[in-house]
Short mmCIF file of C-alpha atoms in Angstrom, two decimals:
data_model
loop_
_atom_site.label_atom_id
_atom_site.label_comp_id
_atom_site.label_asym_id
_atom_site.label_seq_id
_atom_site.Cartn_x
_atom_site.Cartn_y
_atom_site.Cartn_z
CA MET A 1 4.13 -10.97 50.18
CA PRO A 2 3.49 -14.68 50.83
CA THR A 3 6.31 -17.10 50.03
CA VAL A 4 4.58 -20.54 49.91
CA ASN A 5 1.89 -21.74 47.53
CA ARG A 6 -0.24 -24.86 47.99
CA GLN A 7 -0.95 -26.52 44.65
CA TRP A 8 -2.80 -29.66 43.54
CA VAL A 9 -0.67 -31.50 40.97
CA LEU A 10 -1.72 -34.46 38.81
CA ARG A 11 0.21 -37.63 39.69
CA ARG A 12 -1.62 -40.26 37.62
CA ARG A 13 -4.51 -40.55 35.17
CA PRO A 14 -7.70 -41.37 37.10
CA GLN A 15 -9.74 -44.45 36.27
CA GLY A 16 -13.37 -43.62 37.01
CA LEU A 17 -13.94 -41.27 39.93
CA ILE A 18 -10.81 -39.56 41.23
CA GLN A 19 -9.13 -41.63 43.91
CA PRO A 20 -6.58 -40.77 46.64
CA GLY A 21 -3.16 -40.52 45.02
CA ASP A 22 -4.41 -39.37 41.61
CA LEU A 23 -3.60 -35.81 42.67
CA GLU A 24 -1.28 -34.53 45.40
CA LEU A 25 -1.41 -31.27 47.37
CA ILE A 26 2.13 -29.89 47.62
CA ASP A 27 3.85 -26.73 48.86
CA THR A 28 5.94 -24.76 46.36
CA PRO A 29 7.82 -21.45 46.69
CA ILE A 30 6.25 -18.36 45.13
CA PRO A 31 8.73 -16.74 42.70
CA GLU A 32 9.66 -13.08 42.80
CA LEU A 33 7.48 -10.99 40.51
CA LYS A 34 8.94 -9.72 37.25
CA ASP A 35 8.00 -6.44 35.64
CA GLY A 36 4.41 -6.58 34.38
CA GLU A 37 3.42 -9.50 36.63
CA VAL A 38 0.87 -9.78 39.41
CA LEU A 39 0.38 -12.23 42.26
CA VAL A 40 -3.27 -13.28 42.43
CA ARG A 41 -4.70 -14.81 45.61
CA THR A 42 -7.36 -17.34 44.66
CA VAL A 43 -10.70 -16.60 46.29
CA TYR A 44 -12.94 -19.01 44.35
CA LEU A 45 -12.12 -22.06 42.26
CA SER A 46 -14.70 -23.15 39.70
CA LEU A 47 -15.27 -26.90 39.44
CA ASP A 48 -16.62 -28.04 36.08
CA PRO A 49 -17.08 -31.41 34.34
CA THR A 50 -14.40 -30.45 31.83
CA ASN A 51 -11.83 -30.52 34.67
CA ARG A 52 -12.17 -34.29 34.67
CA THR A 53 -11.57 -34.57 30.91
CA TRP A 54 -8.32 -32.59 31.25
CA MET A 55 -6.97 -35.37 33.48
CA ASN A 56 -7.29 -37.93 30.66
CA ASP A 57 -4.57 -38.40 28.07
CA VAL A 58 -6.94 -37.85 25.16
CA GLU A 59 -7.41 -35.26 22.45
CA GLY A 60 -9.56 -32.32 23.51
CA TYR A 61 -10.11 -28.63 22.90
CA LEU A 62 -7.25 -28.01 25.36
CA PRO A 63 -4.25 -30.27 25.89
CA PRO A 64 -4.46 -32.66 28.85
CA VAL A 65 -2.83 -31.64 32.12
CA GLY A 66 0.59 -33.26 32.22
CA LEU A 67 1.65 -35.56 35.02
CA GLY A 68 3.37 -33.47 37.66
CA GLU A 69 1.65 -30.28 36.48
CA VAL A 70 -0.67 -28.07 38.50
CA MET A 71 -4.31 -28.99 37.91
CA ARG A 72 -5.93 -26.50 35.55
CA GLY A 73 -9.09 -24.66 36.62
CA LEU A 74 -10.99 -21.41 36.25
CA THR A 75 -10.41 -19.12 39.22
CA LEU A 76 -11.40 -15.70 40.49
CA GLY A 77 -9.10 -13.88 42.84
CA VAL A 78 -7.68 -10.63 44.12
CA VAL A 79 -4.32 -9.02 43.33
CA GLU A 80 -2.10 -9.50 46.36
CA ALA A 81 1.09 -7.94 44.93
CA SER A 82 1.75 -6.13 41.67
CA LYS A 83 4.55 -5.03 39.38
CA SER A 84 1.96 -4.11 36.77
CA GLY A 85 0.88 -0.68 35.63
CA ARG A 86 -2.51 -2.13 34.73
CA TYR A 87 -3.54 -3.82 38.01
CA ALA A 88 -3.27 -2.63 41.59
CA VAL A 89 -3.34 -4.51 44.88
CA GLY A 90 -6.95 -5.29 45.74
CA ASP A 91 -8.26 -5.58 42.16
CA ALA A 92 -10.57 -8.52 41.49
CA VAL A 93 -9.33 -10.49 38.48
CA THR A 94 -9.52 -13.79 36.66
CA PRO A 95 -6.20 -15.26 35.38
CA PHE A 96 -6.38 -16.87 31.95
CA SER A 97 -4.26 -19.77 33.22
CA GLY A 98 -5.83 -20.42 36.59
CA GLY A 99 -5.07 -23.49 38.62
CA TRP A 100 -5.96 -25.44 41.75
CA ALA A 101 -3.73 -23.36 44.01
CA ASP A 102 -3.70 -20.67 46.66
CA TYR A 103 -1.92 -18.23 44.34
CA ALA A 104 -1.14 -17.64 40.69
CA VAL A 105 1.64 -15.54 39.19
CA ALA A 106 0.58 -14.12 35.84
CA HIS A 107 1.61 -11.42 33.39
CA GLU A 108 -0.82 -8.54 33.18
CA SER A 109 -1.66 -9.56 29.60
CA ALA A 110 -2.90 -12.94 30.89
CA VAL A 111 -5.33 -11.50 33.43
CA ARG A 112 -8.77 -9.97 32.91
CA PRO A 113 -10.56 -7.67 35.35
CA VAL A 114 -13.81 -8.68 37.03
CA HIS A 115 -16.38 -5.98 36.35
CA ARG A 116 -18.72 -6.32 39.31
CA PHE A 117 -22.38 -6.45 38.31
CA PRO A 118 -24.31 -4.15 40.68
CA GLY A 119 -26.14 -5.98 43.43
CA LEU A 120 -24.66 -9.42 42.70
CA PRO A 121 -22.25 -11.38 44.92
CA LEU A 122 -18.77 -12.22 43.70
CA THR A 123 -19.83 -15.85 43.14
CA ALA A 124 -22.15 -14.71 40.34
CA HIS A 125 -19.11 -13.87 38.23
CA LEU A 126 -18.09 -17.55 38.14
CA SER A 127 -21.67 -18.66 37.52
CA VAL A 128 -24.72 -16.85 36.20
CA VAL A 129 -22.93 -13.82 34.69
CA GLY A 130 -19.71 -15.75 34.04
CA MET A 131 -18.79 -18.73 31.87
CA THR A 132 -21.77 -20.75 33.11
CA GLY A 133 -24.26 -18.12 32.06
CA MET A 134 -22.53 -17.63 28.72
CA THR A 135 -22.62 -21.36 27.99
CA ALA A 136 -26.35 -21.54 28.70
CA TYR A 137 -27.22 -18.31 26.91
CA PHE A 138 -25.37 -18.88 23.66
CA GLY A 139 -26.17 -22.59 23.56
CA VAL A 140 -29.84 -21.60 23.46
CA THR A 141 -29.82 -18.33 21.52
CA ASP A 142 -27.02 -18.98 19.00
CA VAL A 143 -26.99 -22.77 18.55
CA LEU A 144 -30.61 -23.85 19.05
CA LYS A 145 -32.41 -20.61 18.12
CA PRO A 146 -35.77 -21.57 19.67
CA GLN A 147 -39.01 -20.38 18.14
CA ALA A 148 -42.10 -19.67 20.22
CA GLY A 149 -44.06 -22.85 20.87
CA GLU A 150 -41.23 -25.28 20.13
CA THR A 151 -40.28 -27.91 22.71
CA LEU A 152 -36.78 -28.11 24.19
CA VAL A 153 -35.50 -31.01 26.29
CA ILE A 154 -32.52 -30.35 28.60
CA SER A 155 -30.50 -33.07 30.31
CA ALA A 156 -28.80 -32.31 33.65
CA ALA A 157 -31.44 -29.60 33.81
CA ALA A 158 -30.97 -28.84 37.51
CA GLY A 159 -27.26 -28.26 37.01
CA ALA A 160 -25.57 -24.89 36.70
CA VAL A 161 -25.82 -24.63 32.91
CA GLY A 162 -29.04 -26.57 32.32
CA SER A 163 -31.08 -24.60 34.83
CA ILE A 164 -30.13 -21.29 33.21
CA ALA A 165 -30.53 -22.61 29.66
CA GLY A 166 -34.11 -23.63 30.39
CA GLN A 167 -34.98 -20.19 31.73
CA VAL A 168 -33.44 -18.47 28.70
CA ALA A 169 -35.47 -20.73 26.41
CA LYS A 170 -38.64 -19.88 28.34
CA GLN A 171 -37.89 -16.19 27.77
CA ARG A 172 -37.79 -17.02 24.04
CA GLY A 173 -41.23 -18.62 24.23
CA ALA A 174 -40.19 -22.29 24.14
CA ARG A 175 -41.81 -25.14 26.02
CA VAL A 176 -39.12 -26.67 28.24
CA ILE A 177 -38.83 -30.20 29.63
CA GLY A 178 -35.98 -30.83 32.06
CA ILE A 179 -34.36 -34.15 32.95
CA ALA A 180 -32.85 -34.32 36.44
CA GLY A 181 -32.06 -36.82 39.19
CA GLY A 182 -34.44 -36.78 42.13
CA ALA A 183 -37.89 -35.48 42.99
CA GLU A 184 -36.60 -32.36 44.76
CA LYS A 185 -34.56 -31.23 41.76
CA CYS A 186 -37.53 -31.82 39.47
CA ARG A 187 -39.80 -29.85 41.80
CA TRP A 188 -37.32 -26.94 41.72
CA LEU A 189 -37.38 -26.94 37.92
CA THR A 190 -41.15 -26.78 37.58
CA GLU A 191 -42.25 -24.85 40.67
CA GLU A 192 -39.46 -22.28 40.91
CA LEU A 193 -37.78 -22.01 37.51
CA GLY A 194 -40.93 -22.26 35.42
CA PHE A 195 -40.07 -25.37 33.38
CA ASP A 196 -43.18 -26.87 31.80
CA ALA A 197 -42.31 -30.41 32.93
CA ALA A 198 -39.51 -32.40 34.55
CA ILE A 199 -38.47 -36.05 34.30
CA ASP A 200 -36.79 -37.80 37.23
CA TYR A 201 -34.48 -40.24 35.47
CA LYS A 202 -33.90 -42.05 38.77
CA SER A 203 -37.54 -43.09 39.11
CA GLU A 204 -38.94 -43.36 35.57
CA ASP A 205 -37.92 -44.34 32.06
CA VAL A 206 -36.88 -41.20 30.19
CA GLY A 207 -38.14 -42.40 26.82
CA GLN A 208 -41.56 -43.34 28.16
CA ALA A 209 -41.82 -40.03 29.99
CA LEU A 210 -40.98 -38.11 26.81
CA ASP A 211 -43.63 -40.06 24.90
CA ARG A 212 -46.14 -38.95 27.50
CA LEU A 213 -45.03 -35.32 27.70
CA ALA A 214 -44.25 -34.78 24.01
CA PRO A 215 -46.11 -37.50 22.04
CA ASP A 216 -45.39 -35.81 18.70
CA GLY A 217 -41.65 -35.47 19.38
CA VAL A 218 -39.45 -32.48 20.22
CA GLU A 219 -37.71 -29.82 18.20
CA MET A 220 -34.62 -29.22 20.34
CA ASN A 221 -32.21 -30.90 22.75
CA PHE A 222 -29.66 -29.13 24.97
CA GLU A 223 -27.42 -32.09 25.74
CA ASN A 224 -25.17 -32.25 28.81
CA VAL A 225 -25.10 -35.95 29.68
CA GLY A 226 -24.79 -38.35 26.74
CA GLY A 227 -25.33 -42.11 26.98
CA GLU A 228 -28.78 -43.63 27.36
CA ILE A 229 -30.44 -40.33 28.28
CA MET A 230 -29.12 -38.67 25.13
CA ILE A 231 -30.29 -41.58 23.00
CA ALA A 232 -33.81 -41.33 24.43
CA VAL A 233 -34.04 -37.65 23.46
CA PHE A 234 -32.21 -38.04 20.13
CA ASN A 235 -34.68 -40.72 19.04
CA ARG A 236 -37.57 -38.30 19.59
CA LEU A 237 -36.19 -35.30 17.69
CA LYS A 238 -38.54 -34.28 14.91
CA THR A 239 -37.49 -33.84 11.31
CA PHE A 240 -35.19 -30.79 11.12
CA GLY A 241 -34.66 -30.99 14.88
CA ARG A 242 -31.66 -29.28 16.51
CA MET A 243 -29.29 -30.67 19.10
CA ALA A 244 -26.74 -28.52 20.98
CA VAL A 245 -24.05 -30.77 22.47
CA CYS A 246 -22.65 -28.94 25.48
CA GLY A 247 -21.27 -31.90 27.46
CA LEU A 248 -21.23 -35.69 27.73
CA ILE A 249 -20.71 -36.03 31.46
CA SER A 250 -21.75 -39.70 31.57
CA SER A 251 -18.54 -40.60 29.73
CA TYR A 252 -16.03 -38.50 31.67
CA ASN A 253 -15.47 -41.11 34.38
CA ALA A 254 -16.38 -44.12 32.26
CA THR A 255 -13.90 -46.94 31.82
CA ARG A 256 -15.95 -48.00 28.77
CA MET A 257 -17.54 -45.60 26.34
CA PRO A 258 -21.33 -45.36 26.83
CA PRO A 259 -23.62 -46.24 23.93
CA SER A 260 -24.12 -43.81 21.07
CA PRO A 261 -27.26 -42.98 19.10
CA ASN A 262 -27.98 -44.19 15.58
CA PHE A 263 -26.40 -41.44 13.53
CA GLY A 264 -28.33 -42.58 10.48
CA ARG A 265 -31.18 -40.58 11.99
CA ILE A 266 -29.22 -37.40 11.27
CA ILE A 267 -29.76 -38.16 7.59
CA THR A 268 -33.31 -39.51 7.66
CA HIS A 269 -34.57 -36.68 9.89
CA ARG A 270 -32.20 -33.98 8.56
CA LEU A 271 -31.06 -33.16 12.07
CA ASN A 272 -28.69 -30.33 12.96
CA VAL A 273 -26.31 -31.67 15.64
CA ARG A 274 -23.77 -29.08 16.74
CA GLY A 275 -21.12 -29.11 19.42
CA PHE A 276 -20.04 -25.82 20.92
CA LEU A 277 -17.59 -24.35 23.42
CA VAL A 278 -18.09 -21.29 25.56
CA LEU A 279 -14.59 -20.15 24.56
CA ASP A 280 -16.00 -19.40 21.11
CA TYR A 281 -18.28 -16.76 22.64
CA ALA A 282 -15.92 -15.01 25.06
CA HIS A 283 -15.78 -11.93 22.83
CA ARG A 284 -19.59 -11.67 22.95
CA ALA A 285 -19.97 -11.68 26.74
CA LYS A 286 -21.52 -8.20 26.73
CA GLU A 287 -24.44 -9.51 24.66
CA MET A 288 -25.23 -12.06 27.34
CA VAL A 289 -24.91 -9.57 30.18
CA ALA A 290 -27.06 -6.99 28.37
CA GLU A 291 -30.01 -9.36 28.10
CA MET A 292 -29.60 -11.64 31.11
CA GLY A 293 -28.28 -9.06 33.55
CA PRO A 294 -31.65 -7.39 34.16
CA TRP A 295 -33.34 -10.79 34.59
CA VAL A 296 -30.76 -11.72 37.23
CA ALA A 297 -31.00 -8.34 38.93
CA ASP A 298 -34.79 -8.40 39.25
CA GLY A 299 -34.90 -12.07 40.28
CA SER A 300 -36.81 -13.31 37.26
CA LEU A 301 -33.86 -15.59 36.39
CA LYS A 302 -32.97 -17.84 39.33
CA TRP A 303 -29.61 -19.46 39.99
CA LYS A 304 -27.79 -21.40 42.68
CA VAL A 305 -24.23 -21.90 43.82
CA HIS A 306 -22.90 -24.70 45.99
CA VAL A 307 -19.75 -23.52 47.77
CA ASP A 308 -17.39 -25.93 49.52
CA ASP A 309 -14.73 -24.52 51.80
CA GLY A 310 -11.00 -25.12 51.50
CA LEU A 311 -8.53 -26.05 48.77
CA PRO A 312 -7.64 -29.40 50.42
CA GLY A 313 -11.16 -30.68 49.72
CA ALA A 314 -11.19 -29.77 46.02
CA VAL A 315 -10.76 -33.36 44.81
CA ASP A 316 -13.70 -34.65 46.84
CA SER A 317 -15.70 -31.63 45.71
CA LEU A 318 -15.07 -32.36 42.03
CA ASN A 319 -16.49 -35.87 42.45
CA ARG A 320 -19.79 -34.24 43.47
CA LEU A 321 -20.31 -33.36 39.81
CA PHE A 322 -20.59 -37.04 38.96
CA THR A 323 -22.59 -38.19 41.97
CA GLY A 324 -25.14 -35.36 41.85
CA ASP A 325 -24.41 -34.37 45.44
CA HIS A 326 -24.65 -30.62 44.86
CA ASP A 327 -27.08 -27.91 43.81
CA GLY A 328 -26.28 -25.43 41.05
CA LYS A 329 -22.82 -24.12 40.21
CA LEU A 330 -20.05 -25.85 42.19
CA LEU A 331 -17.31 -23.66 43.66
CA VAL A 332 -14.54 -24.02 46.22
CA ARG A 333 -13.83 -21.06 48.49
CA VAL A 334 -10.04 -21.05 48.68
CA SER A 335 -9.68 -17.85 50.71
CA GLU A 336 -11.81 -15.06 52.09
CA GLU A 337 -13.38 -12.50 49.79
CA PRO A 338 -11.70 -9.08 49.75
#
């Protein structure tokens, strides 16, 4: 059994992008296991925009990571040692309280098994058939409830969640417009994922592009970005339009809050604006897998992962989420797959 654990701990609250010294990689001893506990070796660490919000001392759906504490993060690993009657050495699991570390010690009640989907790599269980897929699926099917022929606009559409959300909406018969940064990402959306149109926010005005692509307005918005892009879509929602607020990534590194839309429009246009968290849908994961699983298995639903190697580079990897320097779901390979 290993005796030393590398862990990233939070040393100070970042201002803007994470800088050297905001987190520190330290070595700590691994405690002896108690009855009912397992030692989980981290194989993959999921990097998500919400990781950045946990570093801020602000109210959120989870408490902020405390200074001196191990950085919180979703992980997938393998049981390396066990004093549990429920899990054996070699089992693939996800700890409820994962962290940016080589290992996690957890009670068997705070670990869930990874049920391998036939034919899919392990990375799929932290992406398309994991939390990412659930976020996209339920954001579309449960929050927005698209009807055939309606138009949906998705910001950060080439990202892990947005790219899947658009494909789910297409399966429901919606017309989908994606907003992404760069010609190559926009080409991927339209030529490979089947989006009806894509807007490159780096090269054209989003509002003007929407006026061209949807001159009568849009029924739905799957919002991941916030700020000026959100305002452009919000101002073009039709009466009784629906907006699913999944993320506001433009504000996560901001030292000043980005502009907000005119909320008076919620009244005048009787809009339904709803925030949601994937945690609310964890108990319904089988619904998502039942419908999306066959699409993933036969290749009709496409997905990407971007895997960086090594725990020491996790901080630089997280910054990729805010610079756009990645494709699809962002993971760090902390150790070799079993």
